[in-house]
């Protein structure tokens, strides 16, 4: 009888640890299995005590072996694409003859944030990503940025102009940008929380990325044709919702599969994909005027889906993201039941919101990096969003506005990545100061430039400052992350410093532009509205550099 109980306990312990590899995490602790021997099938206290003693000894050995085995299997299964850390979950199991094994704290292996690179055993780092894997991983982002460059920088201003007319274009642009930005900000955290609890045979992130991408392609046609502003805004909201479904899980995927010592390199590849998408979008924008809407949309969809495909086909998510039968099916109990993979509990939204925002008031330097990025992005978003209108109203050129803005941005997009490669690895504040000076100089030149040749020079100057800035801001974030265990959460909060400016910058500047332009035109002061708008950008940049000087942990 003791031998039988011993064998059952070994089987149950091995099964428990194997199945724990697919569980969702909460925080990290080691495994402790509590054995409660059944009193219904024993006849004497002595038999029960002896059996429990043997089972306890056997399970202790089995747990030790299972932890080591699970770590080895997970390291092999991850194929160098995931980071892991041990956490806990509750999962009761039934034995064959009434004995009950209750898991007080079961060690599980789960996809972690980008600051953890050890397997479940904690003793061996995950194999690094190759450059090819990084390129395939970030391929989606290149197509995504190409899509949004054409839509938001090239097509959106011209579409709003045709709907609202020249006198109210700023207000129309403000309405669309404000509503879509608010939607994106509100739906992104719930989408992320829901996706974190999703498991399928195709993985956790990929179904959302693929589904969101296809939804973007379909919803794009809701913006096709002549329509009132409210209808256009509604279509734009649907497009942004689809965009959030694809992009939020993609950013989580980066955290899932990036080893800690490759944060910088993956960030650089991600930045290259970002700028390459912009550059391809600018090149395509040169020919937009010669194509009708259906052809432009077809190109956007082909590029978006074409660059999404390598990411979906060649990026392997961590094993716990896949819904599968337990790898220990051979050790199922004699009742024939397979233990189900435990899933996290329901989302407690109040606690979720508090936990997400808490670093802003508990970690000073993180808060300052957040605020500085928000201020800089306010200026950058304003410069880019109103560039087409500025060229149309204030610059002498025979080019159409859409072609002119695409050509005008080419020097920026060509020089930005080159300038980014020249930045020093240390002294991040110096990089920010120099980049700020160049971007402020750009805004000053915009106030006086009227020839299109100077537009190219201004664009180049802005690119020389913009490239180093976007390259160093991610490194600044990594320098001040409050808690390595919550890096993914804190990175999503930091990302809000990019989303909020897109909500605020365009409505504020759009209202100012229409009001001051009308005032200036009535008094013969040409482009007065644009001078005020780009003067506001200078204030944003100067406020950003002032906040940056107060960050203590960054040199």
Short mmCIF file of C-alpha atoms in Angstrom, two decimals, residues 5-14 16-17 32-35 52-66 101:
data_model
loop_
_atom_site.label_atom_id
_atom_site.label_comp_id
_atom_site.label_asym_id
_atom_site.label_seq_id
_atom_site.Cartn_x
_atom_site.Cartn_y
_atom_site.Cartn_z
CA UNK A 5 0.80 5.61 -2.53
CA UNK A 6 4.42 6.43 -3.26
CA UNK A 7 3.95 5.85 -6.98
CA UNK A 8 0.76 7.87 -7.06
CA UNK A 9 2.36 10.78 -5.25
CA UNK A 10 5.32 10.78 -7.66
CA UNK A 11 2.99 10.75 -10.63
CA UNK A 12 0.82 13.54 -9.22
CA UNK A 13 3.81 15.72 -8.31
CA UNK A 14 5.38 15.31 -11.74
CA UNK A 16 1.49 19.06 -11.23
CA UNK A 17 4.84 20.62 -12.09
CA UNK A 32 5.33 23.93 -1.76
CA UNK A 33 3.10 20.87 -2.10
CA UNK A 34 1.04 20.00 0.95
CA UNK A 35 0.01 16.34 1.19
CA UNK A 52 2.14 10.17 4.70
CA UNK A 53 5.79 9.97 5.68
CA UNK A 54 6.71 7.97 2.58
CA UNK A 55 4.62 10.20 0.32
CA UNK A 56 6.10 13.35 1.81
CA UNK A 57 9.64 12.12 1.22
CA UNK A 58 8.83 10.96 -2.31
CA UNK A 59 7.07 14.14 -3.28
CA UNK A 60 9.90 16.30 -2.00
CA UNK A 61 12.24 14.44 -4.31
CA UNK A 62 9.74 14.53 -7.16
CA UNK A 63 9.19 18.27 -6.79
CA UNK A 64 12.92 18.93 -6.91
CA UNK A 65 13.32 16.83 -10.04
CA UNK A 66 10.20 18.28 -11.61
CA UNK A 101 -2.82 17.26 -3.20
#
